[in-house]
XYZ file of C-alpha atoms in Angstrom:
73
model
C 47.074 9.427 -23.374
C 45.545 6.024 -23.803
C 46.125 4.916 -19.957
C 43.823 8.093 -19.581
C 40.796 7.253 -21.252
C 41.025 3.819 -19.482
C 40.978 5.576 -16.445
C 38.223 7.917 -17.344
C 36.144 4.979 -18.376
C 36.745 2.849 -15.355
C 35.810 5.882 -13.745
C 32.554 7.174 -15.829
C 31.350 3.267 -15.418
C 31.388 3.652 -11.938
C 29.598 6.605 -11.865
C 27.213 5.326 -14.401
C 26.621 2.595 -12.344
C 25.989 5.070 -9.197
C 24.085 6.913 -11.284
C 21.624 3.736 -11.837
C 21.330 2.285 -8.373
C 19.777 5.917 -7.587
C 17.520 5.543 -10.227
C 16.881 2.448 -9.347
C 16.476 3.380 -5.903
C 14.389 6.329 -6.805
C 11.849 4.608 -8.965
C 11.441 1.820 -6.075
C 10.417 4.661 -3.787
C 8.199 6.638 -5.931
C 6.534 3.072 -6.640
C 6.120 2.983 -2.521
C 4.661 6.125 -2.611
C 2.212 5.869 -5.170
C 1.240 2.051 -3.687
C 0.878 3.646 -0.230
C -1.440 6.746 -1.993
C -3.412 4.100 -3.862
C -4.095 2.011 -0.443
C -4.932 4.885 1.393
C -7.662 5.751 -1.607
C -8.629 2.647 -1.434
C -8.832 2.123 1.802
C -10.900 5.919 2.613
C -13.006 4.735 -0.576
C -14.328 1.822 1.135
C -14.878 3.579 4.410
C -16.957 6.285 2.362
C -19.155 3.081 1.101
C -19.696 2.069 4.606
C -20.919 5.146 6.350
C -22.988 6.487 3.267
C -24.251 2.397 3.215
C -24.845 2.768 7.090
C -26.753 6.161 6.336
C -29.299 4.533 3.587
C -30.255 1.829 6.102
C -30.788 4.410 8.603
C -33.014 6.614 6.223
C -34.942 3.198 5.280
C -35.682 2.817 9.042
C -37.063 5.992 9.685
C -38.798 6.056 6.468
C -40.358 2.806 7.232
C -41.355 3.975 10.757
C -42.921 6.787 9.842
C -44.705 5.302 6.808
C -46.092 2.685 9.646
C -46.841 5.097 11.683
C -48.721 6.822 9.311
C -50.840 3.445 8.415
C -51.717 3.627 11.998
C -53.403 6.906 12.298
């Protein structure tokens, strides 16, 4: 009965040790996937600034044109 429990517990240590490298495995990919999420946020973010930066100069232009062309008349 003793040269059982060895056995189990040679056995359950493997397992547990399974077990853990695919937790450890699992948390290392959800950490991918939340780094590539964050990036992409980051990334769509900054091209959000851009075009609605882009935009303001554009409405500054016009504005500007028109309020010259209104000094002229």
């Amino acid at each position: 009965m003793h040269g059982y429990k060895g056995k189990q517990t040679a056995g359950s240590g493997k397992s547990d040790r399974d077990l853990t490298d695919k937790m450890k495995d699992a948390a290392k990919n959800t950490a991918m996937i939340l780094l590539g999420a964050v990036t992409v946020l980051v990334i769509a973010g900054f091209i959000l600034f851009v075009i609605l930066e882009i935009r303001l100069w554009l409405l500054e232009q016009t504005l500007k044109k028109q309020y010259e062309q209104a000094d002229m008349d």
